[in-house]
PDB file of C-alpha atoms in Angstrom:
ATOM      1  CA  GLN S  30      10.263 -39.475  -2.834  1.00 77.00           C
ATOM      2  CA  TRP S  31       8.495 -38.841   0.548  1.00 86.00           C
ATOM      3  CA  GLU S  32      12.114 -38.681   2.021  1.00 85.00           C
ATOM      4  CA  LYS S  33      13.389 -36.411  -0.520  1.00 85.00           C
ATOM      5  CA  ALA S  34      10.968 -33.889  -0.287  1.00 86.00           C
ATOM      6  CA  LYS S  35      11.286 -33.945   3.977  1.00 86.00           C
ATOM      7  CA  ARG S  36      15.102 -32.896   3.136  1.00 87.00           C
ATOM      8  CA  LYS S  37      14.742 -30.742   0.755  1.00 87.00           C
ATOM      9  CA  ALA S  38      11.210 -28.889   2.754  1.00 85.00           C
ATOM     10  CA  ALA S  39      13.842 -28.983   6.438  1.00 86.00           C
ATOM     11  CA  GLU S  40      16.815 -27.725   4.545  1.00 84.00           C
ATOM     12  CA  GLN S  41      14.680 -24.619   3.108  1.00 80.00           C
ATOM     13  CA  VAL S  42      13.193 -23.953   6.916  1.00 76.00           C
ATOM     14  CA  ARG S  43      16.612 -23.791   8.023  1.00 81.00           C
ATOM     15  CA  ASP S  44      17.641 -21.811   5.403  1.00 75.00           C
ATOM     16  CA  ALA S  45      14.686 -19.463   6.002  1.00 68.00           C
ATOM     17  CA  ALA S  46      15.527 -19.334   9.516  1.00 72.00           C
ATOM     18  CA  ALA S  47      18.955 -18.363   9.633  1.00 74.00           C
ATOM     19  CA  GLU S  48      18.365 -15.436   6.771  1.00 68.00           C
ATOM     20  CA  LEU S  49      15.441 -14.064   9.186  1.00 65.00           C
ATOM     21  CA  LEU S  50      17.936 -14.572  12.353  1.00 71.00           C
ATOM     22  CA  ASN S  51      20.478 -12.559  10.355  1.00 71.00           C
ATOM     23  CA  ILE S  52      18.255 -10.001   9.223  1.00 64.00           C
ATOM     24  CA  TYR S  53      16.839  -9.179  12.474  1.00 64.00           C
ATOM     25  CA  ALA S  54      20.070  -9.828  14.466  1.00 69.00           C
ATOM     26  CA  ARG S  55      21.546  -7.100  12.565  1.00 64.00           C
ATOM     27  CA  ARG S  56      18.737  -5.344  13.086  1.00 58.00           C
ATOM     28  CA  ALA S  57      18.745  -5.877  16.866  1.00 64.00           C
ATOM     29  CA  ALA S  58      22.728  -4.716  17.020  1.00 63.00           C
ATOM     30  CA  ARG S  59      22.187  -1.681  14.324  1.00 65.00           C
ATOM     31  CA  GLU S  60      20.832   1.638  16.427  1.00 66.00           C
ATOM     32  CA  GLY S  61      17.700   2.898  15.674  1.00 68.00           C
ATOM     33  CA  HIS S  62      17.191   6.402  14.176  1.00 76.00           C
ATOM     34  CA  ALA S  63      14.526   8.018  17.046  1.00 83.00           C
ATOM     35  CA  PHE S  64      12.424  10.139  15.494  1.00 89.00           C
ATOM     36  CA  ARG S  65      12.170  13.603  16.384  1.00 90.00           C
ATOM     37  CA  TYR S  66       8.680  16.218  15.928  1.00 89.00           C
ATOM     38  CA  SER S  67       7.175  18.760  16.726  1.00 90.00           C
ATOM     39  CA  PRO S  68       3.712  17.518  18.939  1.00 91.00           C
ATOM     40  CA  HIS S  69       1.916  21.314  17.723  1.00 94.00           C
ATOM     41  CA  ASP S  70       2.635  20.415  13.603  1.00 95.00           C
ATOM     42  CA  TYR S  71       1.698  16.582  13.902  1.00 95.00           C
ATOM     43  CA  GLU S  72      -1.653  18.044  15.868  1.00 94.00           C
ATOM     44  CA  GLN S  73      -1.958  19.869  12.904  1.00 94.00           C
ATOM     45  CA  PHE S  74      -1.790  17.092  10.284  1.00 96.00           C
ATOM     46  CA  ALA S  75      -3.698  14.827  12.364  1.00 94.00           C
ATOM     47  CA  ALA S  76      -7.014  17.292  12.022  1.00 93.00           C
ATOM     48  CA  ASP S  77      -6.872  17.496   8.415  1.00 91.00           C
ATOM     49  CA  PHE S  78      -7.553  13.591   8.712  1.00 90.00           C
ATOM     50  CA  GLY S  79     -11.540  14.591   8.529  1.00 80.00           C
ATOM     51  CA  PHE S  80     -12.383  11.689  10.344  1.00 83.00           C
ATOM     52  CA  GLU S  81     -13.101  10.544  13.531  1.00 85.00           C
ATOM     53  CA  GLU S  82     -10.452   7.634  14.791  1.00 89.00           C
ATOM     54  CA  THR S  83     -11.585   4.415  15.817  1.00 89.00           C
ATOM     55  CA  ALA S  84      -9.989   2.944  18.554  1.00 91.00           C
ATOM     56  CA  ASP S  85      -8.201   0.468  17.205  1.00 93.00           C
ATOM     57  CA  GLN S  86      -7.032   3.358  14.368  1.00 93.00           C
ATOM     58  CA  LYS S  87      -6.059   5.664  17.335  1.00 95.00           C
ATOM     59  CA  ALA S  88      -4.216   2.786  18.919  1.00 95.00           C
ATOM     60  CA  ALA S  89      -2.582   1.906  16.156  1.00 96.00           C
ATOM     61  CA  ILE S  90      -1.021   4.917  15.042  1.00 96.00           C
ATOM     62  CA  HIS S  91       0.111   4.993  18.912  1.00 96.00           C
ATOM     63  CA  ALA S  92       1.863   2.732  18.823  1.00 96.00           C
ATOM     64  CA  VAL S  93       3.637   3.308  15.190  1.00 96.00           C
ATOM     65  CA  VAL S  94       4.717   6.629  16.831  1.00 96.00           C
ATOM     66  CA  GLN S  95       6.214   5.206  19.833  1.00 95.00           C
ATOM     67  CA  ASP S  96       8.104   2.373  18.142  1.00 92.00           C
ATOM     68  CA  MET S  97       9.394   5.717  15.322  1.00 93.00           C
ATOM     69  CA  ILE S  98      10.699   7.890  18.807  1.00 92.00           C
ATOM     70  CA  SER S  99      11.963   4.795  20.500  1.00 88.00           C
ATOM     71  CA  PRO S 100      15.872   4.048  18.984  1.00 85.00           C
ATOM     72  CA  GLN S 101      15.024   0.540  18.187  1.00 82.00           C
ATOM     73  CA  PRO S 102      14.388  -0.120  14.445  1.00 83.00           C
ATOM     74  CA  MET S 103      10.367  -0.183  14.062  1.00 87.00           C
ATOM     75  CA  ASP S 104       8.751  -3.719  12.134  1.00 85.00           C
ATOM     76  CA  ARG S 105       5.091  -3.296  12.399  1.00 90.00           C
ATOM     77  CA  LEU S 106       2.733  -5.101  11.029  1.00 88.00           C
ATOM     78  CA  VAL S 107      -0.725  -3.177  10.828  1.00 93.00           C
ATOM     79  CA  CYS S 108      -3.498  -5.623  10.307  1.00 89.00           C
ATOM     80  CA  GLY S 109      -7.262  -4.026   9.382  1.00 88.00           C
ATOM     81  CA  ASP S 110      -9.993  -5.095   6.854  1.00 83.00           C
ATOM     82  CA  VAL S 111     -10.469  -2.357   2.810  1.00 81.00           C
ATOM     83  CA  GLY S 112     -11.340   0.990   4.109  1.00 81.00           C
ATOM     84  CA  PHE S 113     -10.727   0.436   8.544  1.00 85.00           C
ATOM     85  CA  GLY S 114      -7.891   3.299   7.970  1.00 88.00           C
ATOM     86  CA  LYS S 115      -4.404   1.156   7.943  1.00 92.00           C
ATOM     87  CA  THR S 116      -3.497   4.031   5.099  1.00 93.00           C
ATOM     88  CA  GLU S 117      -3.930   6.818   7.774  1.00 95.00           C
ATOM     89  CA  VAL S 118      -1.658   4.960  10.115  1.00 96.00           C
ATOM     90  CA  ALA S 119       1.119   5.436   7.305  1.00 96.00           C
ATOM     91  CA  LEU S 120       0.367   9.090   7.003  1.00 97.00           C
ATOM     92  CA  ARG S 121       1.226   9.612  10.542  1.00 97.00           C
ATOM     93  CA  ALA S 122       4.204   7.774  10.003  1.00 97.00           C
ATOM     94  CA  ALA S 123       5.229   9.402   6.554  1.00 97.00           C
ATOM     95  CA  PHE S 124       4.706  12.768   8.637  1.00 97.00           C
ATOM     96  CA  VAL S 125       6.781  12.042  11.567  1.00 96.00           C
ATOM     97  CA  ALA S 126       9.727  10.412   9.111  1.00 96.00           C
ATOM     98  CA  VAL S 127       9.719  13.463   7.028  1.00 96.00           C
ATOM     99  CA  THR S 128       9.933  16.207   9.839  1.00 95.00           C
ATOM    100  CA  GLY S 129      12.005  14.533  12.029  1.00 94.00           C
ATOM    101  CA  GLY S 130      14.598  14.851   8.240  1.00 93.00           C
ATOM    102  CA  LYS S 131      14.037  11.474   6.719  1.00 95.00           C
ATOM    103  CA  GLN S 132      12.747  10.267   3.220  1.00 96.00           C
ATOM    104  CA  VAL S 133      10.320   7.608   3.079  1.00 96.00           C
ATOM    105  CA  ALA S 134       9.728   5.236   0.071  1.00 94.00           C
ATOM    106  CA  PHE S 135       5.963   3.753  -0.205  1.00 95.00           C
ATOM    107  CA  LEU S 136       5.833   0.759  -1.718  1.00 92.00           C
ATOM    108  CA  ALA S 137       1.858  -0.587  -3.687  1.00 91.00           C
ATOM    109  CA  PRO S 138       1.973  -3.746  -5.324  1.00 87.00           C
ATOM    110  CA  THR S 139       0.118  -2.577  -8.662  1.00 84.00           C
ATOM    111  CA  THR S 140       0.269   0.650 -10.693  1.00 84.00           C
ATOM    112  CA  LEU S 141      -3.058   1.646  -9.838  1.00 83.00           C
ATOM    113  CA  LEU S 142      -2.739   0.964  -5.955  1.00 87.00           C
ATOM    114  CA  ALA S 143       0.761   3.264  -6.155  1.00 90.00           C
ATOM    115  CA  GLU S 144      -1.366   6.451  -8.620  1.00 88.00           C
ATOM    116  CA  GLN S 145      -3.692   6.228  -5.107  1.00 89.00           C
ATOM    117  CA  HIS S 146      -1.615   6.513  -2.530  1.00 93.00           C
ATOM    118  CA  TYR S 147      -0.238   9.069  -4.854  1.00 94.00           C
ATOM    119  CA  GLN S 148      -2.805  10.582  -4.839  1.00 92.00           C
ATOM    120  CA  THR S 149      -3.630  10.416  -1.328  1.00 94.00           C
ATOM    121  CA  LEU S 150      -0.272  11.970   0.213  1.00 96.00           C
ATOM    122  CA  VAL S 151      -0.465  14.584  -2.495  1.00 96.00           C
ATOM    123  CA  ASP S 152      -3.656  15.908  -0.678  1.00 94.00           C
ATOM    124  CA  ARG S 153      -3.119  15.092   2.515  1.00 95.00           C
ATOM    125  CA  PHE S 154       0.712  16.824   2.390  1.00 96.00           C
ATOM    126  CA  ALA S 155      -0.495  20.140   0.181  1.00 95.00           C
ATOM    127  CA  LYS S 156       0.100  22.319   2.998  1.00 94.00           C
ATOM    128  CA  TRP S 157       3.092  20.693   4.243  1.00 96.00           C
ATOM    129  CA  PRO S 158       6.896  21.798   2.641  1.00 95.00           C
ATOM    130  CA  VAL S 159       6.823  18.318   1.224  1.00 96.00           C
ATOM    131  CA  LYS S 160       7.426  17.205  -1.811  1.00 97.00           C
ATOM    132  CA  VAL S 161       5.586  13.680  -3.209  1.00 98.00           C
ATOM    133  CA  ALA S 162       6.972  11.976  -6.517  1.00 96.00           C
ATOM    134  CA  GLU S 163       5.419   8.274  -8.095  1.00 95.00           C
ATOM    135  CA  MET S 164       7.471   5.942  -9.418  1.00 92.00           C
ATOM    136  CA  SER S 165       5.276   3.494 -11.430  1.00 88.00           C
ATOM    137  CA  ARG S 166       4.444   2.381 -15.528  1.00 83.00           C
ATOM    138  CA  PHE S 167       2.043   5.571 -14.806  1.00 82.00           C
ATOM    139  CA  ARG S 168       5.058   8.046 -15.243  1.00 87.00           C
ATOM    140  CA  SER S 169       7.351   9.172 -18.127  1.00 85.00           C
ATOM    141  CA  ALA S 170      10.878   8.073 -18.664  1.00 88.00           C
ATOM    142  CA  LYS S 171      11.281  12.158 -18.046  1.00 93.00           C
ATOM    143  CA  GLU S 172       9.728  12.175 -15.060  1.00 93.00           C
ATOM    144  CA  ILE S 173      10.773   9.079 -13.487  1.00 93.00           C
ATOM    145  CA  THR S 174      14.775  10.616 -14.221  1.00 93.00           C
ATOM    146  CA  ALA S 175      13.538  13.214 -12.366  1.00 95.00           C
ATOM    147  CA  ALA S 176      12.187  11.529  -9.375  1.00 95.00           C
ATOM    148  CA  LEU S 177      15.769   9.312  -9.376  1.00 95.00           C
ATOM    149  CA  LYS S 178      17.247  12.848  -9.356  1.00 96.00           C
ATOM    150  CA  GLY S 179      15.581  13.810  -6.310  1.00 96.00           C
ATOM    151  CA  ILE S 180      15.643  11.170  -4.684  1.00 95.00           C
ATOM    152  CA  ALA S 181      19.399  11.344  -4.723  1.00 95.00           C
ATOM    153  CA  ASP S 182      19.847  14.209  -3.836  1.00 96.00           C
ATOM    154  CA  GLY S 183      16.948  14.303  -0.735  1.00 94.00           C
ATOM    155  CA  SER S 184      14.836  17.072  -2.836  1.00 96.00           C
ATOM    156  CA  VAL S 185      12.435  14.326  -2.796  1.00 97.00           C
ATOM    157  CA  ASP S 186      10.956  13.409   0.891  1.00 97.00           C
ATOM    158  CA  ILE S 187       7.929  10.902  -0.149  1.00 98.00           C
ATOM    159  CA  VAL S 188       8.364   8.110  -3.068  1.00 97.00           C
ATOM    160  CA  VAL S 189       5.506   5.990  -4.024  1.00 96.00           C
ATOM    161  CA  GLY S 190       6.285   3.506  -6.260  1.00 91.00           C
ATOM    162  CA  THR S 191       5.765  -0.339  -7.623  1.00 87.00           C
ATOM    163  CA  HIS S 192       8.340  -2.948  -8.056  1.00 83.00           C
ATOM    164  CA  LYS S 193      10.373   0.130  -9.878  1.00 82.00           C
ATOM    165  CA  LEU S 194      11.486   1.586  -6.041  1.00 83.00           C
ATOM    166  CA  LEU S 195      13.551  -1.424  -5.828  1.00 81.00           C
ATOM    167  CA  SER S 196      15.486  -1.441  -8.712  1.00 82.00           C
ATOM    168  CA  GLU S 197      19.739  -0.279  -8.679  1.00 81.00           C
ATOM    169  CA  LYS S 198      19.009   2.693  -9.762  1.00 86.00           C
ATOM    170  CA  THR S 199      16.874   4.325  -6.781  1.00 88.00           C
ATOM    171  CA  GLN S 200      19.470   5.240  -4.732  1.00 89.00           C
ATOM    172  CA  PHE S 201      18.461   7.384  -1.643  1.00 91.00           C
ATOM    173  CA  LYS S 202      20.098   9.819  -0.143  1.00 93.00           C
ATOM    174  CA  ASN S 203      18.782   9.085   3.659  1.00 92.00           C
ATOM    175  CA  LEU S 204      15.574   6.999   4.151  1.00 92.00           C
ATOM    176  CA  GLY S 205      14.118   6.534   7.306  1.00 92.00           C
ATOM    177  CA  LEU S 206      10.970   4.698   6.620  1.00 94.00           C
ATOM    178  CA  LEU S 207       9.501   2.130   4.799  1.00 92.00           C
ATOM    179  CA  ILE S 208       6.189   1.707   4.322  1.00 93.00           C
ATOM    180  CA  ILE S 209       5.438  -1.835   2.159  1.00 91.00           C
ATOM    181  CA  ASP S 210       1.227  -2.908   0.649  1.00 90.00           C
ATOM    182  CA  GLU S 211       0.420  -6.174   0.628  1.00 82.00           C
ATOM    183  CA  GLU S 212       3.790  -8.010   0.649  1.00 72.00           C
ATOM    184  CA  HIS S 213       2.922 -10.743  -0.278  1.00 67.00           C
ATOM    185  CA  ARG S 214       1.984  -9.007  -3.566  1.00 69.00           C
ATOM    186  CA  PHE S 215       5.006  -8.988  -4.313  1.00 69.00           C
ATOM    187  CA  GLY S 216       7.972 -11.522  -6.455  1.00 64.00           C
ATOM    188  CA  VAL S 217      10.532 -13.232  -4.442  1.00 56.00           C
ATOM    189  CA  ARG S 218      12.852 -10.742  -6.518  1.00 62.00           C
ATOM    190  CA  HIS S 219      10.905  -8.336  -4.527  1.00 66.00           C
ATOM    191  CA  LYS S 220      11.058  -8.908  -1.165  1.00 64.00           C
ATOM    192  CA  GLU S 221      14.840  -9.954  -1.677  1.00 61.00           C
ATOM    193  CA  ALA S 222      15.162  -6.085  -2.256  1.00 64.00           C
ATOM    194  CA  MET S 223      12.892  -5.516   0.507  1.00 66.00           C
ATOM    195  CA  LYS S 224      14.790  -7.557   2.891  1.00 63.00           C
ATOM    196  CA  ALA S 225      17.849  -5.521   2.407  1.00 65.00           C
ATOM    197  CA  LEU S 226      15.996  -2.092   3.478  1.00 68.00           C
ATOM    198  CA  ARG S 227      14.292  -3.584   6.357  1.00 62.00           C
ATOM    199  CA  ALA S 228      17.670  -4.274   8.231  1.00 62.00           C
ATOM    200  CA  GLU S 229      18.603  -0.686   7.895  1.00 71.00           C
ATOM    201  CA  VAL S 230      15.183   1.931   8.255  1.00 85.00           C
ATOM    202  CA  ASP S 231      11.867   1.618   9.562  1.00 89.00           C
ATOM    203  CA  VAL S 232       9.125  -0.551   8.519  1.00 89.00           C
ATOM    204  CA  LEU S 233       5.482  -0.336   8.235  1.00 93.00           C
ATOM    205  CA  THR S 234       3.427  -3.107   6.247  1.00 90.00           C
ATOM    206  CA  LEU S 235      -0.140  -3.020   5.728  1.00 92.00           C
ATOM    207  CA  THR S 236      -2.171  -5.865   4.859  1.00 87.00           C
ATOM    208  CA  ALA S 237      -5.617  -6.798   4.471  1.00 83.00           C
ATOM    209  CA  THR S 238      -5.046 -10.676   3.810  1.00 72.00           C
ATOM    210  CA  PRO S 239      -1.604 -11.391   5.934  1.00 61.00           C
ATOM    211  CA  ILE S 240      -0.262 -15.018   4.623  1.00 56.00           C
ATOM    212  CA  PRO S 241       0.720 -17.061   7.004  1.00 57.00           C
ATOM    213  CA  ARG S 242       3.934 -17.235   7.614  1.00 55.00           C
ATOM    214  CA  THR S 243       3.841 -12.998   7.870  1.00 56.00           C
ATOM    215  CA  MET S 244       0.833 -13.569  10.708  1.00 54.00           C
ATOM    216  CA  GLY S 245       3.473 -15.871  12.574  1.00 58.00           C
ATOM    217  CA  MET S 246       6.686 -14.340  12.324  1.00 56.00           C
ATOM    218  CA  ALA S 247       4.378 -10.824  14.218  1.00 52.00           C
ATOM    219  CA  LEU S 248       2.802 -13.658  16.583  1.00 49.00           C
ATOM    220  CA  GLU S 249       6.312 -14.965  17.166  1.00 50.00           C
ATOM    221  CA  GLY S 250       7.405 -11.361  18.467  1.00 53.00           C
ATOM    222  CA  LEU S 251       9.781 -11.020  14.901  1.00 58.00           C
ATOM    223  CA  ARG S 252       7.075  -8.391  14.023  1.00 67.00           C
ATOM    224  CA  ASP S 253       5.002  -6.283  16.271  1.00 79.00           C
ATOM    225  CA  LEU S 254       1.319  -6.360  15.256  1.00 83.00           C
ATOM    226  CA  SER S 255      -1.196  -3.678  14.696  1.00 88.00           C
ATOM    227  CA  VAL S 256      -4.975  -5.166  14.429  1.00 87.00           C
ATOM    228  CA  ILE S 257      -7.769  -2.619  13.360  1.00 88.00           C
ATOM    229  CA  ALA S 258     -10.477  -4.951  14.126  1.00 84.00           C
ATOM    230  CA  THR S 259     -13.358  -1.921  14.269  1.00 81.00           C
ATOM    231  CA  ALA S 260     -15.275  -0.181  10.725  1.00 77.00           C
ATOM    232  CA  PRO S 261     -15.286   3.559  10.935  1.00 77.00           C
ATOM    233  CA  GLN S 262     -18.607   4.952  12.398  1.00 73.00           C
ATOM    234  CA  ARG S 263     -21.469   5.215   9.724  1.00 70.00           C
ATOM    235  CA  ARG S 264     -19.712   2.947   7.679  1.00 70.00           C
ATOM    236  CA  LEU S 265     -22.366  -0.370   5.834  1.00 71.00           C
ATOM    237  CA  ALA S 266     -21.365  -3.405   6.483  1.00 72.00           C
ATOM    238  CA  ILE S 267     -20.087  -4.641   3.046  1.00 76.00           C
ATOM    239  CA  LYS S 268     -22.976  -7.422   1.585  1.00 82.00           C
ATOM    240  CA  THR S 269     -22.286 -10.380  -0.736  1.00 88.00           C
ATOM    241  CA  PHE S 270     -24.965 -11.474  -3.191  1.00 89.00           C
ATOM    242  CA  VAL S 271     -24.818 -14.511  -5.144  1.00 91.00           C
ATOM    243  CA  ARG S 272     -27.396 -14.771  -7.751  1.00 89.00           C
ATOM    244  CA  ASN S 273     -27.648 -16.739 -11.188  1.00 91.00           C
ATOM    245  CA  GLU S 274     -26.560 -14.062 -14.553  1.00 89.00           C
ATOM    246  CA  GLY S 275     -28.480 -12.531 -16.032  1.00 89.00           C
ATOM    247  CA  THR S 276     -29.511  -9.484 -17.870  1.00 91.00           C
ATOM    248  CA  GLY S 277     -32.136  -8.575 -15.824  1.00 91.00           C
ATOM    249  CA  VAL S 278     -29.957  -8.737 -12.350  1.00 92.00           C
ATOM    250  CA  ILE S 279     -27.004  -6.859 -14.136  1.00 93.00           C
ATOM    251  CA  ARG S 280     -29.324  -4.127 -15.056  1.00 93.00           C
ATOM    252  CA  GLU S 281     -31.639  -3.573 -11.862  1.00 93.00           C
ATOM    253  CA  ALA S 282     -27.720  -3.566  -9.695  1.00 92.00           C
ATOM    254  CA  VAL S 283     -26.178  -1.324 -11.536  1.00 93.00           C
ATOM    255  CA  LEU S 284     -29.139   1.157 -12.292  1.00 92.00           C
ATOM    256  CA  ARG S 285     -29.783   0.982  -8.161  1.00 93.00           C
ATOM    257  CA  GLU S 286     -26.209   1.670  -7.220  1.00 92.00           C
ATOM    258  CA  LEU S 287     -26.422   5.138 -10.197  1.00 92.00           C
ATOM    259  CA  LYS S 288     -29.739   5.677  -8.485  1.00 92.00           C
ATOM    260  CA  ARG S 289     -28.034   6.857  -4.859  1.00 92.00           C
ATOM    261  CA  GLY S 290     -25.035   8.354  -7.302  1.00 91.00           C
ATOM    262  CA  GLY S 291     -22.828   5.904  -7.140  1.00 91.00           C
ATOM    263  CA  GLN S 292     -20.365   3.904  -9.455  1.00 92.00           C
ATOM    264  CA  VAL S 293     -19.733  -0.058 -10.335  1.00 93.00           C
ATOM    265  CA  TYR S 294     -16.753  -2.192 -11.302  1.00 92.00           C
ATOM    266  CA  PHE S 295     -17.531  -5.342 -13.439  1.00 93.00           C
ATOM    267  CA  LEU S 296     -15.123  -7.531 -13.076  1.00 92.00           C
ATOM    268  CA  HIS S 297     -14.739  -9.734 -16.273  1.00 92.00           C
ATOM    269  CA  ASN S 298     -12.286 -12.397 -16.387  1.00 91.00           C
ATOM    270  CA  GLU S 299     -11.077 -12.886 -20.184  1.00 91.00           C
ATOM    271  CA  VAL S 300      -9.034  -9.759 -21.696  1.00 92.00           C
ATOM    272  CA  GLU S 301      -9.549 -11.233 -24.787  1.00 93.00           C
ATOM    273  CA  THR S 302     -13.279 -10.638 -24.948  1.00 94.00           C
ATOM    274  CA  ILE S 303     -13.589  -7.685 -22.179  1.00 94.00           C
ATOM    275  CA  GLU S 304     -14.884  -5.564 -25.320  1.00 93.00           C
ATOM    276  CA  ASN S 305     -17.632  -8.189 -25.870  1.00 94.00           C
ATOM    277  CA  ARG S 306     -18.251  -7.841 -22.401  1.00 94.00           C
ATOM    278  CA  ARG S 307     -18.254  -3.508 -22.344  1.00 93.00           C
ATOM    279  CA  GLN S 308     -21.170  -4.619 -25.978  1.00 93.00           C
ATOM    280  CA  ALA S 309     -23.519  -6.476 -24.107  1.00 92.00           C
ATOM    281  CA  LEU S 310     -23.081  -4.299 -20.682  1.00 93.00           C
ATOM    282  CA  GLU S 311     -23.978  -0.892 -23.235  1.00 93.00           C
ATOM    283  CA  LYS S 312     -27.350  -2.965 -24.874  1.00 94.00           C
ATOM    284  CA  ILE S 313     -28.675  -3.701 -21.457  1.00 94.00           C
ATOM    285  CA  LEU S 314     -27.471   0.097 -20.267  1.00 93.00           C
ATOM    286  CA  PRO S 315     -27.609   2.604 -22.534  1.00 93.00           C
ATOM    287  CA  GLU S 316     -28.336   5.694 -19.797  1.00 92.00           C
ATOM    288  CA  ALA S 317     -24.853   4.662 -18.113  1.00 92.00           C
ATOM    289  CA  ARG S 318     -21.098   6.244 -19.344  1.00 92.00           C
ATOM    290  CA  ILE S 319     -19.008   2.482 -19.702  1.00 93.00           C
ATOM    291  CA  ALA S 320     -15.378   2.081 -19.780  1.00 93.00           C
ATOM    292  CA  VAL S 321     -12.777  -0.736 -20.167  1.00 94.00           C
ATOM    293  CA  ALA S 322      -9.430  -0.776 -18.289  1.00 92.00           C
ATOM    294  CA  HIS S 323      -7.040  -3.299 -17.939  1.00 89.00           C
ATOM    295  CA  GLY S 324      -3.155  -4.842 -18.131  1.00 82.00           C
ATOM    296  CA  GLN S 325      -2.519  -4.889 -21.568  1.00 87.00           C
ATOM    297  CA  MET S 326      -3.880  -0.954 -22.130  1.00 87.00           C
ATOM    298  CA  PRO S 327      -0.810   1.315 -22.897  1.00 84.00           C
ATOM    299  CA  GLU S 328      -0.416   2.950 -19.934  1.00 75.00           C
ATOM    300  CA  ARG S 329      -1.685   6.762 -20.473  1.00 77.00           C
ATOM    301  CA  GLU S 330      -4.998   5.258 -22.026  1.00 85.00           C
ATOM    302  CA  LEU S 331      -4.894   3.344 -18.261  1.00 83.00           C
ATOM    303  CA  GLU S 332      -4.109   6.372 -16.300  1.00 78.00           C
ATOM    304  CA  ARG S 333      -6.851   8.476 -18.590  1.00 84.00           C
ATOM    305  CA  VAL S 334      -9.555   5.561 -17.832  1.00 87.00           C
ATOM    306  CA  MET S 335      -8.881   5.519 -13.934  1.00 81.00           C
ATOM    307  CA  ARG S 336      -8.969   9.246 -13.258  1.00 79.00           C
ATOM    308  CA  ASP S 337     -11.711   9.764 -14.908  1.00 84.00           C
ATOM    309  CA  PHE S 338     -13.426   6.959 -12.879  1.00 84.00           C
ATOM    310  CA  VAL S 339     -12.116   8.551  -9.971  1.00 76.00           C
ATOM    311  CA  ALA S 340     -13.275  11.779 -10.941  1.00 68.00           C
TER     312      ALA S 340
END
């Protein structure tokens, strides 16, 4: 059994290596698109960030822009903790791509994350003649059809979405940049579709938790790597407390957050009993407005709850 398992593992490694060699040989042989952009326009876009970039952020943005203006296809991994500014790196890349005449696909692993990125993109590109579309469960069939048409005829500049973006129906007129958020959270079939795209366009991957294979590829030079290790200024360190569950502990923690004008996520591990949990919380926290959100809810209802929470 052990010998059989070893043989099978060796075959899988060989297959993976051959596939990677094929993809990266195609990328190396292909003349990439060297993007051109207006430094003045870029500075205007960057000024709308509203925060001062950290040194790591500046380095990552510079590396990405240099990758994009070179004729070699980009395949860069940007690694950084949640809230450290990876999305801004992606926004700058999207700006360079769109003003350079290409389309951008922004791939997110979940509907909620896709919606979050969509809102960020719409806000940041509000002053620019850039059309942003979304393809996810939050969009109606009519909206998806309109997005697909815009992607195909080039009237949509940036599309953000979940795995729906990887369907055969999605035909880009002039795709130049693929941004992938948390690639490891996609399934095997979706990763295969990404590989087909990866051979043709510039690729920027964002992650807070790189899997060993992805990290290995970066460290071995198959992918370029940028690490954002410094937190933004004035950001407080995240603290984790472990307590025995009790109504007093829950009430104290939630009220402390509400009194400072904050909001609370309460994670429950079972859809079947989540309503019971909500009722229990309402008893101990009558002053709080409590809503429920989970993946088995109708899309529109889930969207409404999340929009209310963000608003």
